[in-house]
PDB file of N, CA, C and O in Angstrom:
ATOM      1  N   MET A   1     -19.466  14.745  23.464  1.00  0.00           N
ATOM      2  CA  MET A   1     -18.237  14.348  22.983  1.00  0.00           C
ATOM      3  C   MET A   1     -18.307  14.446  21.388  1.00  0.00           C
ATOM      4  O   MET A   1     -19.210  13.922  20.749  1.00  0.00           O
ATOM      5  N   THR A   2     -17.325  15.152  20.808  1.00  0.00           N
ATOM      6  CA  THR A   2     -17.235  15.408  19.379  1.00  0.00           C
ATOM      7  C   THR A   2     -16.231  14.242  18.854  1.00  0.00           C
ATOM      8  O   THR A   2     -15.251  14.030  19.382  1.00  0.00           O
ATOM      9  N   MET A   3     -16.839  13.585  17.840  1.00  0.00           N
ATOM     10  CA  MET A   3     -16.029  12.515  17.199  1.00  0.00           C
ATOM     11  C   MET A   3     -15.188  13.128  16.069  1.00  0.00           C
ATOM     12  O   MET A   3     -15.694  13.888  15.267  1.00  0.00           O
ATOM     13  N   MET A   4     -13.920  12.827  16.013  1.00  0.00           N
ATOM     14  CA  MET A   4     -13.070  13.269  14.877  1.00  0.00           C
ATOM     15  C   MET A   4     -13.248  12.288  13.756  1.00  0.00           C
ATOM     16  O   MET A   4     -13.412  11.051  13.925  1.00  0.00           O
ATOM     17  N   PRO A   5     -13.319  12.776  12.541  1.00  0.00           N
ATOM     18  CA  PRO A   5     -13.400  11.903  11.396  1.00  0.00           C
ATOM     19  C   PRO A   5     -12.140  11.075  11.256  1.00  0.00           C
ATOM     20  O   PRO A   5     -11.048  11.518  11.559  1.00  0.00           O
ATOM     21  N   ALA A   6     -12.405   9.834  10.861  1.00  0.00           N
ATOM     22  CA  ALA A   6     -11.219   8.891  10.667  1.00  0.00           C
ATOM     23  C   ALA A   6     -10.359   9.456   9.554  1.00  0.00           C
ATOM     24  O   ALA A   6     -10.896   9.908   8.535  1.00  0.00           O
ATOM     25  N   PRO A   7      -8.974   9.400   9.719  1.00  0.00           N
ATOM     26  CA  PRO A   7      -8.151   9.928   8.603  1.00  0.00           C
ATOM     27  C   PRO A   7      -8.265   8.942   7.371  1.00  0.00           C
ATOM     28  O   PRO A   7      -8.543   7.803   7.496  1.00  0.00           O
ATOM     29  N   ARG A   8      -8.101   9.527   6.176  1.00  0.00           N
ATOM     30  CA  ARG A   8      -8.155   8.718   5.025  1.00  0.00           C
ATOM     31  C   ARG A   8      -6.768   8.223   4.764  1.00  0.00           C
ATOM     32  O   ARG A   8      -5.759   8.998   4.796  1.00  0.00           O
ATOM     33  N   VAL A   9      -6.618   6.942   4.596  1.00  0.00           N
ATOM     34  CA  VAL A   9      -5.348   6.319   4.450  1.00  0.00           C
ATOM     35  C   VAL A   9      -5.316   5.478   3.135  1.00  0.00           C
ATOM     36  O   VAL A   9      -6.310   4.854   2.852  1.00  0.00           O
ATOM     37  N   GLY A  10      -4.248   5.547   2.413  1.00  0.00           N
ATOM     38  CA  GLY A  10      -4.113   4.826   1.203  1.00  0.00           C
ATOM     39  C   GLY A  10      -2.751   4.345   0.886  1.00  0.00           C
ATOM     40  O   GLY A  10      -1.729   4.991   1.242  1.00  0.00           O
ATOM     41  N   VAL A  11      -2.616   3.151   0.528  1.00  0.00           N
ATOM     42  CA  VAL A  11      -1.275   2.597   0.069  1.00  0.00           C
ATOM     43  C   VAL A  11      -1.236   2.727  -1.468  1.00  0.00           C
ATOM     44  O   VAL A  11      -2.092   2.061  -2.139  1.00  0.00           O
ATOM     45  N   ILE A  12      -0.382   3.517  -1.961  1.00  0.00           N
ATOM     46  CA  ILE A  12      -0.344   3.837  -3.421  1.00  0.00           C
ATOM     47  C   ILE A  12       0.862   3.216  -4.154  1.00  0.00           C
ATOM     48  O   ILE A  12       0.922   3.176  -5.366  1.00  0.00           O
ATOM     49  N   GLY A  13       1.763   2.759  -3.295  1.00  0.00           N
ATOM     50  CA  GLY A  13       2.967   2.137  -3.965  1.00  0.00           C
ATOM     51  C   GLY A  13       3.565   0.991  -3.167  1.00  0.00           C
ATOM     52  O   GLY A  13       3.613   1.166  -1.907  1.00  0.00           O
ATOM     53  N   VAL A  14       3.869  -0.069  -3.639  1.00  0.00           N
ATOM     54  CA  VAL A  14       4.402  -1.196  -3.058  1.00  0.00           C
ATOM     55  C   VAL A  14       5.495  -1.818  -3.880  1.00  0.00           C
ATOM     56  O   VAL A  14       5.673  -1.574  -5.080  1.00  0.00           O
ATOM     57  N   ALA A  15       6.431  -2.654  -3.228  1.00  0.00           N
ATOM     58  CA  ALA A  15       7.436  -3.306  -3.890  1.00  0.00           C
ATOM     59  C   ALA A  15       7.920  -4.413  -2.991  1.00  0.00           C
ATOM     60  O   ALA A  15       7.679  -4.338  -1.775  1.00  0.00           O
ATOM     61  N   HIS A  16       8.492  -5.479  -3.598  1.00  0.00           N
ATOM     62  CA  HIS A  16       9.145  -6.556  -2.793  1.00  0.00           C
ATOM     63  C   HIS A  16      10.315  -7.030  -3.503  1.00  0.00           C
ATOM     64  O   HIS A  16      10.421  -6.939  -4.755  1.00  0.00           O
ATOM     65  N   SER A  17      11.144  -7.725  -2.821  1.00  0.00           N
ATOM     66  CA  SER A  17      12.315  -8.406  -3.387  1.00  0.00           C
ATOM     67  C   SER A  17      11.841  -9.601  -4.115  1.00  0.00           C
ATOM     68  O   SER A  17      10.680 -10.165  -3.871  1.00  0.00           O
ATOM     69  N   ARG A  18      12.714 -10.142  -4.988  1.00  0.00           N
ATOM     70  CA  ARG A  18      12.378 -11.423  -5.633  1.00  0.00           C
ATOM     71  C   ARG A  18      12.541 -12.484  -4.511  1.00  0.00           C
ATOM     72  O   ARG A  18      13.117 -12.303  -3.474  1.00  0.00           O
ATOM     73  N   PHE A  19      11.874 -13.648  -4.729  1.00  0.00           N
ATOM     74  CA  PHE A  19      11.926 -14.728  -3.798  1.00  0.00           C
ATOM     75  C   PHE A  19      13.015 -15.696  -4.040  1.00  0.00           C
ATOM     76  O   PHE A  19      13.476 -15.705  -5.168  1.00  0.00           O
ATOM     77  N   GLY A  20      13.422 -16.301  -2.965  1.00  0.00           N
ATOM     78  CA  GLY A  20      14.418 -17.321  -3.181  1.00  0.00           C
ATOM     79  C   GLY A  20      15.691 -16.956  -2.392  1.00  0.00           C
ATOM     80  O   GLY A  20      15.762 -15.905  -1.765  1.00  0.00           O
ATOM     81  N   ARG A  21      16.775 -17.706  -2.517  1.00  0.00           N
ATOM     82  CA  ARG A  21      18.027 -17.504  -1.894  1.00  0.00           C
ATOM     83  C   ARG A  21      18.647 -16.256  -2.691  1.00  0.00           C
ATOM     84  O   ARG A  21      18.881 -16.360  -3.852  1.00  0.00           O
ATOM     85  N   LEU A  22      18.957 -15.230  -1.902  1.00  0.00           N
ATOM     86  CA  LEU A  22      19.569 -14.033  -2.452  1.00  0.00           C
ATOM     87  C   LEU A  22      20.982 -13.882  -1.905  1.00  0.00           C
ATOM     88  O   LEU A  22      21.232 -12.959  -1.117  1.00  0.00           O
ATOM     89  N   GLU A  23      21.876 -14.656  -2.343  1.00  0.00           N
ATOM     90  CA  GLU A  23      23.237 -14.705  -1.709  1.00  0.00           C
ATOM     91  C   GLU A  23      24.015 -13.398  -1.912  1.00  0.00           C
ATOM     92  O   GLU A  23      24.906 -13.115  -1.113  1.00  0.00           O
ATOM     93  N   ASN A  24      23.770 -12.723  -2.971  1.00  0.00           N
ATOM     94  CA  ASN A  24      24.571 -11.492  -3.289  1.00  0.00           C
ATOM     95  C   ASN A  24      23.910 -10.294  -2.729  1.00  0.00           C
ATOM     96  O   ASN A  24      24.338  -9.113  -3.070  1.00  0.00           O
ATOM     97  N   GLU A  25      22.871 -10.310  -1.907  1.00  0.00           N
ATOM     98  CA  GLU A  25      22.159  -9.203  -1.437  1.00  0.00           C
ATOM     99  C   GLU A  25      22.265  -9.123   0.045  1.00  0.00           C
ATOM    100  O   GLU A  25      22.451 -10.153   0.780  1.00  0.00           O
ATOM    101  N   THR A  26      22.170  -7.895   0.645  1.00  0.00           N
ATOM    102  CA  THR A  26      22.131  -7.644   2.044  1.00  0.00           C
ATOM    103  C   THR A  26      20.746  -7.106   2.383  1.00  0.00           C
ATOM    104  O   THR A  26      19.994  -6.705   1.466  1.00  0.00           O
ATOM    105  N   VAL A  27      20.431  -7.052   3.703  1.00  0.00           N
ATOM    106  CA  VAL A  27      19.182  -6.395   4.055  1.00  0.00           C
ATOM    107  C   VAL A  27      19.168  -4.975   3.602  1.00  0.00           C
ATOM    108  O   VAL A  27      18.187  -4.529   3.112  1.00  0.00           O
ATOM    109  N   ALA A  28      20.314  -4.332   3.687  1.00  0.00           N
ATOM    110  CA  ALA A  28      20.355  -2.925   3.350  1.00  0.00           C
ATOM    111  C   ALA A  28      20.095  -2.804   1.795  1.00  0.00           C
ATOM    112  O   ALA A  28      19.367  -1.911   1.330  1.00  0.00           O
ATOM    113  N   SER A  29      20.701  -3.630   1.045  1.00  0.00           N
ATOM    114  CA  SER A  29      20.487  -3.502  -0.426  1.00  0.00           C
ATOM    115  C   SER A  29      19.055  -3.863  -0.847  1.00  0.00           C
ATOM    116  O   SER A  29      18.543  -3.219  -1.752  1.00  0.00           O
ATOM    117  N   LEU A  30      18.464  -4.873  -0.180  1.00  0.00           N
ATOM    118  CA  LEU A  30      17.108  -5.183  -0.505  1.00  0.00           C
ATOM    119  C   LEU A  30      16.132  -4.100  -0.057  1.00  0.00           C
ATOM    120  O   LEU A  30      15.205  -3.848  -0.890  1.00  0.00           O
ATOM    121  N   VAL A  31      16.320  -3.469   1.080  1.00  0.00           N
ATOM    122  CA  VAL A  31      15.438  -2.439   1.467  1.00  0.00           C
ATOM    123  C   VAL A  31      15.597  -1.258   0.521  1.00  0.00           C
ATOM    124  O   VAL A  31      14.640  -0.579   0.178  1.00  0.00           O
ATOM    125  N   GLY A  32      16.825  -0.945   0.146  1.00  0.00           N
ATOM    126  CA  GLY A  32      17.006   0.153  -0.831  1.00  0.00           C
ATOM    127  C   GLY A  32      16.296  -0.129  -2.105  1.00  0.00           C
ATOM    128  O   GLY A  32      15.666   0.811  -2.642  1.00  0.00           O
ATOM    129  N   MET A  33      16.420  -1.327  -2.617  1.00  0.00           N
ATOM    130  CA  MET A  33      15.764  -1.729  -3.931  1.00  0.00           C
ATOM    131  C   MET A  33      14.224  -1.601  -3.801  1.00  0.00           C
ATOM    132  O   MET A  33      13.610  -1.011  -4.683  1.00  0.00           O
ATOM    133  N   VAL A  34      13.602  -2.054  -2.654  1.00  0.00           N
ATOM    134  CA  VAL A  34      12.147  -1.944  -2.636  1.00  0.00           C
ATOM    135  C   VAL A  34      11.678  -0.587  -2.234  1.00  0.00           C
ATOM    136  O   VAL A  34      10.634  -0.183  -2.668  1.00  0.00           O
ATOM    137  N   THR A  35      12.590   0.236  -1.577  1.00  0.00           N
ATOM    138  CA  THR A  35      12.142   1.583  -1.310  1.00  0.00           C
ATOM    139  C   THR A  35      11.997   2.409  -2.657  1.00  0.00           C
ATOM    140  O   THR A  35      10.986   3.067  -2.811  1.00  0.00           O
ATOM    141  N   VAL A  36      13.012   2.292  -3.478  1.00  0.00           N
ATOM    142  CA  VAL A  36      12.949   2.981  -4.744  1.00  0.00           C
ATOM    143  C   VAL A  36      11.838   2.332  -5.612  1.00  0.00           C
ATOM    144  O   VAL A  36      11.104   3.149  -6.249  1.00  0.00           O
ATOM    145  N   GLY A  37      11.617   1.050  -5.577  1.00  0.00           N
ATOM    146  CA  GLY A  37      10.628   0.508  -6.395  1.00  0.00           C
ATOM    147  C   GLY A  37       9.202   0.870  -5.872  1.00  0.00           C
ATOM    148  O   GLY A  37       8.290   1.109  -6.802  1.00  0.00           O
ATOM    149  N   ALA A  38       8.972   0.991  -4.651  1.00  0.00           N
ATOM    150  CA  ALA A  38       7.669   1.449  -4.192  1.00  0.00           C
ATOM    151  C   ALA A  38       7.325   2.856  -4.517  1.00  0.00           C
ATOM    152  O   ALA A  38       6.203   3.211  -4.890  1.00  0.00           O
ATOM    153  N   ILE A  39       8.307   3.738  -4.472  1.00  0.00           N
ATOM    154  CA  ILE A  39       8.067   5.133  -4.859  1.00  0.00           C
ATOM    155  C   ILE A  39       7.814   5.217  -6.346  1.00  0.00           C
ATOM    156  O   ILE A  39       6.894   5.905  -6.796  1.00  0.00           O
ATOM    157  N   LYS A  40       8.573   4.478  -7.126  1.00  0.00           N
ATOM    158  CA  LYS A  40       8.307   4.400  -8.577  1.00  0.00           C
ATOM    159  C   LYS A  40       6.892   3.855  -8.955  1.00  0.00           C
ATOM    160  O   LYS A  40       6.273   4.380  -9.684  1.00  0.00           O
ATOM    161  N   ASP A  41       6.533   2.772  -8.152  1.00  0.00           N
ATOM    162  CA  ASP A  41       5.222   2.171  -8.288  1.00  0.00           C
ATOM    163  C   ASP A  41       4.090   3.163  -8.079  1.00  0.00           C
ATOM    164  O   ASP A  41       3.137   3.182  -8.653  1.00  0.00           O
ATOM    165  N   ALA A  42       4.319   3.948  -6.974  1.00  0.00           N
ATOM    166  CA  ALA A  42       3.352   5.050  -6.668  1.00  0.00           C
ATOM    167  C   ALA A  42       3.188   6.156  -7.731  1.00  0.00           C
ATOM    168  O   ALA A  42       2.196   6.848  -7.625  1.00  0.00           O
ATOM    169  N   GLY A  43       4.251   6.360  -8.429  1.00  0.00           N
ATOM    170  CA  GLY A  43       4.309   7.506  -9.385  1.00  0.00           C
ATOM    171  C   GLY A  43       4.385   8.869  -8.757  1.00  0.00           C
ATOM    172  O   GLY A  43       3.781   9.844  -9.202  1.00  0.00           O
ATOM    173  N   ILE A  44       5.102   8.899  -7.674  1.00  0.00           N
ATOM    174  CA  ILE A  44       5.242  10.198  -6.879  1.00  0.00           C
ATOM    175  C   ILE A  44       6.729  10.506  -6.711  1.00  0.00           C
ATOM    176  O   ILE A  44       7.493   9.710  -6.969  1.00  0.00           O
ATOM    177  N   GLU A  45       6.977  11.718  -6.188  1.00  0.00           N
ATOM    178  CA  GLU A  45       8.288  12.051  -5.863  1.00  0.00           C
ATOM    179  C   GLU A  45       8.572  11.660  -4.339  1.00  0.00           C
ATOM    180  O   GLU A  45       7.590  11.688  -3.577  1.00  0.00           O
ATOM    181  N   PRO A  46       9.811  11.319  -4.022  1.00  0.00           N
ATOM    182  CA  PRO A  46      10.113  10.913  -2.650  1.00  0.00           C
ATOM    183  C   PRO A  46       9.630  11.909  -1.563  1.00  0.00           C
ATOM    184  O   PRO A  46       9.172  11.454  -0.509  1.00  0.00           O
ATOM    185  N   GLY A  47       9.640  13.183  -1.833  1.00  0.00           N
ATOM    186  CA  GLY A  47       9.340  14.160  -0.833  1.00  0.00           C
ATOM    187  C   GLY A  47       7.775  14.058  -0.540  1.00  0.00           C
ATOM    188  O   GLY A  47       7.268  14.773   0.385  1.00  0.00           O
ATOM    189  N   GLU A  48       6.992  13.406  -1.409  1.00  0.00           N
ATOM    190  CA  GLU A  48       5.560  13.349  -1.136  1.00  0.00           C
ATOM    191  C   GLU A  48       5.157  12.226  -0.249  1.00  0.00           C
ATOM    192  O   GLU A  48       3.949  12.062   0.065  1.00  0.00           O
ATOM    193  N   VAL A  49       6.081  11.420   0.181  1.00  0.00           N
ATOM    194  CA  VAL A  49       5.818  10.269   1.083  1.00  0.00           C
ATOM    195  C   VAL A  49       5.461  10.773   2.490  1.00  0.00           C
ATOM    196  O   VAL A  49       6.194  11.575   3.109  1.00  0.00           O
ATOM    197  N   ASP A  50       4.381  10.269   3.042  1.00  0.00           N
ATOM    198  CA  ASP A  50       3.915  10.668   4.382  1.00  0.00           C
ATOM    199  C   ASP A  50       4.489   9.724   5.439  1.00  0.00           C
ATOM    200  O   ASP A  50       4.826  10.083   6.547  1.00  0.00           O
ATOM    201  N   GLU A  51       4.486   8.373   5.226  1.00  0.00           N
ATOM    202  CA  GLU A  51       4.910   7.373   6.106  1.00  0.00           C
ATOM    203  C   GLU A  51       5.548   6.274   5.428  1.00  0.00           C
ATOM    204  O   GLU A  51       5.380   5.981   4.204  1.00  0.00           O
ATOM    205  N   VAL A  52       6.425   5.623   6.109  1.00  0.00           N
ATOM    206  CA  VAL A  52       7.176   4.382   5.567  1.00  0.00           C
ATOM    207  C   VAL A  52       6.946   3.204   6.563  1.00  0.00           C
ATOM    208  O   VAL A  52       7.244   3.464   7.791  1.00  0.00           O
ATOM    209  N   PHE A  53       6.616   2.094   6.013  1.00  0.00           N
ATOM    210  CA  PHE A  53       6.480   0.908   6.849  1.00  0.00           C
ATOM    211  C   PHE A  53       7.459  -0.165   6.312  1.00  0.00           C
ATOM    212  O   PHE A  53       7.461  -0.262   5.137  1.00  0.00           O
ATOM    213  N   VAL A  54       8.118  -0.823   7.173  1.00  0.00           N
ATOM    214  CA  VAL A  54       9.104  -1.835   6.856  1.00  0.00           C
ATOM    215  C   VAL A  54       8.694  -3.155   7.446  1.00  0.00           C
ATOM    216  O   VAL A  54       8.450  -3.160   8.671  1.00  0.00           O
ATOM    217  N   SER A  55       8.649  -4.222   6.634  1.00  0.00           N
ATOM    218  CA  SER A  55       8.315  -5.498   7.160  1.00  0.00           C
ATOM    219  C   SER A  55       9.437  -6.440   6.660  1.00  0.00           C
ATOM    220  O   SER A  55       9.855  -6.387   5.466  1.00  0.00           O
ATOM    221  N   GLN A  56       9.882  -7.386   7.534  1.00  0.00           N
ATOM    222  CA  GLN A  56      10.865  -8.341   7.064  1.00  0.00           C
ATOM    223  C   GLN A  56      10.479  -9.655   7.746  1.00  0.00           C
ATOM    224  O   GLN A  56       9.896  -9.659   8.807  1.00  0.00           O
ATOM    225  N   PHE A  57      10.961 -10.718   7.154  1.00  0.00           N
ATOM    226  CA  PHE A  57      10.799 -12.029   7.762  1.00  0.00           C
ATOM    227  C   PHE A  57      12.165 -12.641   8.139  1.00  0.00           C
ATOM    228  O   PHE A  57      13.083 -12.453   7.422  1.00  0.00           O
ATOM    229  N   ASN A  58      12.104 -13.287   9.245  1.00  0.00           N
ATOM    230  CA  ASN A  58      13.231 -14.038   9.723  1.00  0.00           C
ATOM    231  C   ASN A  58      14.439 -13.226  10.088  1.00  0.00           C
ATOM    232  O   ASN A  58      15.648 -13.631   9.721  1.00  0.00           O
ATOM    233  N   SER A  59      14.313 -12.097  10.778  1.00  0.00           N
ATOM    234  CA  SER A  59      15.502 -11.291  11.131  1.00  0.00           C
ATOM    235  C   SER A  59      16.389 -12.005  12.077  1.00  0.00           C
ATOM    236  O   SER A  59      17.547 -11.497  12.332  1.00  0.00           O
ATOM    237  N   GLY A  60      16.000 -13.131  12.663  1.00  0.00           N
ATOM    238  CA  GLY A  60      16.857 -13.809  13.606  1.00  0.00           C
ATOM    239  C   GLY A  60      18.063 -14.362  12.904  1.00  0.00           C
ATOM    240  O   GLY A  60      19.075 -14.856  13.535  1.00  0.00           O
ATOM    241  N   LEU A  61      18.000 -14.553  11.538  1.00  0.00           N
ATOM    242  CA  LEU A  61      19.126 -15.108  10.824  1.00  0.00           C
ATOM    243  C   LEU A  61      20.034 -14.174  10.242  1.00  0.00           C
ATOM    244  O   LEU A  61      20.963 -14.485   9.458  1.00  0.00           O
ATOM    245  N   THR A  62      19.868 -12.840  10.559  1.00  0.00           N
ATOM    246  CA  THR A  62      20.724 -11.850   9.999  1.00  0.00           C
ATOM    247  C   THR A  62      21.295 -11.012  11.187  1.00  0.00           C
ATOM    248  O   THR A  62      20.554 -10.712  12.151  1.00  0.00           O
ATOM    249  N   PRO A  63      22.447 -10.485  11.154  1.00  0.00           N
ATOM    250  CA  PRO A  63      22.988  -9.705  12.173  1.00  0.00           C
ATOM    251  C   PRO A  63      22.318  -8.326  12.239  1.00  0.00           C
ATOM    252  O   PRO A  63      22.546  -7.504  13.186  1.00  0.00           O
ATOM    253  N   PHE A  64      21.625  -7.912  11.204  1.00  0.00           N
ATOM    254  CA  PHE A  64      21.077  -6.522  11.121  1.00  0.00           C
ATOM    255  C   PHE A  64      19.515  -6.702  11.250  1.00  0.00           C
ATOM    256  O   PHE A  64      18.743  -6.885  10.312  1.00  0.00           O
ATOM    257  N   ALA A  65      19.031  -6.606  12.515  1.00  0.00           N
ATOM    258  CA  ALA A  65      17.601  -6.923  12.727  1.00  0.00           C
ATOM    259  C   ALA A  65      16.797  -5.787  12.898  1.00  0.00           C
ATOM    260  O   ALA A  65      15.578  -5.801  13.175  1.00  0.00           O
ATOM    261  N   PHE A  66      17.267  -4.531  12.701  1.00  0.00           N
ATOM    262  CA  PHE A  66      16.485  -3.287  12.779  1.00  0.00           C
ATOM    263  C   PHE A  66      16.537  -2.492  11.488  1.00  0.00           C
ATOM    264  O   PHE A  66      17.163  -1.455  11.470  1.00  0.00           O
ATOM    265  N   PRO A  67      15.799  -2.964  10.498  1.00  0.00           N
ATOM    266  CA  PRO A  67      15.946  -2.314   9.192  1.00  0.00           C
ATOM    267  C   PRO A  67      15.051  -1.102   9.052  1.00  0.00           C
ATOM    268  O   PRO A  67      15.086  -0.481   7.872  1.00  0.00           O
ATOM    269  N   SER A  68      14.443  -0.619  10.014  1.00  0.00           N
ATOM    270  CA  SER A  68      13.470   0.451   9.850  1.00  0.00           C
ATOM    271  C   SER A  68      13.990   1.795   9.380  1.00  0.00           C
ATOM    272  O   SER A  68      13.382   2.669   8.761  1.00  0.00           O
ATOM    273  N   SER A  69      15.286   2.032   9.642  1.00  0.00           N
ATOM    274  CA  SER A  69      15.915   3.331   9.155  1.00  0.00           C
ATOM    275  C   SER A  69      16.516   3.169   7.719  1.00  0.00           C
ATOM    276  O   SER A  69      16.998   4.136   7.262  1.00  0.00           O
ATOM    277  N   LEU A  70      16.558   2.029   7.210  1.00  0.00           N
ATOM    278  CA  LEU A  70      17.215   1.836   5.908  1.00  0.00           C
ATOM    279  C   LEU A  70      16.551   2.556   4.771  1.00  0.00           C
ATOM    280  O   LEU A  70      17.290   2.998   3.813  1.00  0.00           O
ATOM    281  N   PRO A  71      15.257   2.785   4.685  1.00  0.00           N
ATOM    282  CA  PRO A  71      14.736   3.557   3.554  1.00  0.00           C
ATOM    283  C   PRO A  71      15.358   4.943   3.397  1.00  0.00           C
ATOM    284  O   PRO A  71      15.520   5.376   2.284  1.00  0.00           O
ATOM    285  N   ILE A  72      15.699   5.605   4.458  1.00  0.00           N
ATOM    286  CA  ILE A  72      16.258   6.934   4.314  1.00  0.00           C
ATOM    287  C   ILE A  72      17.665   6.867   3.702  1.00  0.00           C
ATOM    288  O   ILE A  72      18.126   7.838   3.179  1.00  0.00           O
ATOM    289  N   SER A  73      18.367   5.707   3.822  1.00  0.00           N
ATOM    290  CA  SER A  73      19.613   5.613   3.160  1.00  0.00           C
ATOM    291  C   SER A  73      19.515   5.414   1.661  1.00  0.00           C
ATOM    292  O   SER A  73      20.356   5.674   0.925  1.00  0.00           O
ATOM    293  N   ALA A  74      18.319   4.860   1.303  1.00  0.00           N
ATOM    294  CA  ALA A  74      18.031   4.625  -0.188  1.00  0.00           C
ATOM    295  C   ALA A  74      17.516   5.825  -0.885  1.00  0.00           C
ATOM    296  O   ALA A  74      17.832   6.103  -2.032  1.00  0.00           O
ATOM    297  N   GLU A  75      16.962   6.717  -0.025  1.00  0.00           N
ATOM    298  CA  GLU A  75      16.313   7.918  -0.693  1.00  0.00           C
ATOM    299  C   GLU A  75      16.323   9.053   0.371  1.00  0.00           C
ATOM    300  O   GLU A  75      15.544   9.108   1.266  1.00  0.00           O
ATOM    301  N   PRO A  76      17.356   9.988   0.287  1.00  0.00           N
ATOM    302  CA  PRO A  76      17.566  11.035   1.275  1.00  0.00           C
ATOM    303  C   PRO A  76      16.219  11.831   1.607  1.00  0.00           C
ATOM    304  O   PRO A  76      16.054  12.374   2.666  1.00  0.00           O
ATOM    305  N   ALA A  77      15.394  12.068   0.606  1.00  0.00           N
ATOM    306  CA  ALA A  77      14.225  12.852   0.814  1.00  0.00           C
ATOM    307  C   ALA A  77      13.273  12.238   1.819  1.00  0.00           C
ATOM    308  O   ALA A  77      12.312  12.909   2.224  1.00  0.00           O
ATOM    309  N   LEU A  78      13.502  10.994   2.218  1.00  0.00           N
ATOM    310  CA  LEU A  78      12.628  10.380   3.186  1.00  0.00           C
ATOM    311  C   LEU A  78      13.103  10.645   4.632  1.00  0.00           C
ATOM    312  O   LEU A  78      12.390  10.205   5.603  1.00  0.00           O
ATOM    313  N   TRP A  79      14.230  11.291   4.804  1.00  0.00           N
ATOM    314  CA  TRP A  79      14.712  11.620   6.169  1.00  0.00           C
ATOM    315  C   TRP A  79      13.660  12.320   6.993  1.00  0.00           C
ATOM    316  O   TRP A  79      13.025  13.324   6.464  1.00  0.00           O
ATOM    317  N   GLY A  80      13.362  11.820   8.144  1.00  0.00           N
ATOM    318  CA  GLY A  80      12.389  12.441   9.106  1.00  0.00           C
ATOM    319  C   GLY A  80      11.051  11.931   8.936  1.00  0.00           C
ATOM    320  O   GLY A  80      10.184  12.322   9.697  1.00  0.00           O
ATOM    321  N   ILE A  81      10.783  11.032   7.952  1.00  0.00           N
ATOM    322  CA  ILE A  81       9.444  10.496   7.729  1.00  0.00           C
ATOM    323  C   ILE A  81       9.236   9.519   8.833  1.00  0.00           C
ATOM    324  O   ILE A  81      10.017   8.687   9.158  1.00  0.00           O
TER     325      ILE A  81
END
């Protein structure tokens, strides 16, 4: 049996929303803000992104509980990632 080498993985850009009550924000606006922020933090172009991971807390309190597709609305170059 031949063992495949483990892929090299790195997180090079991250972002998060500010904490507290964000009455004027929606899940879509927050995901858009952190998508652009993480790409800027990484210092890369959007087309260089290999994968996108979305995490959110307490989606039971919002009618929009499936935010995983929202990054592509913030940055069209992420379509298909």
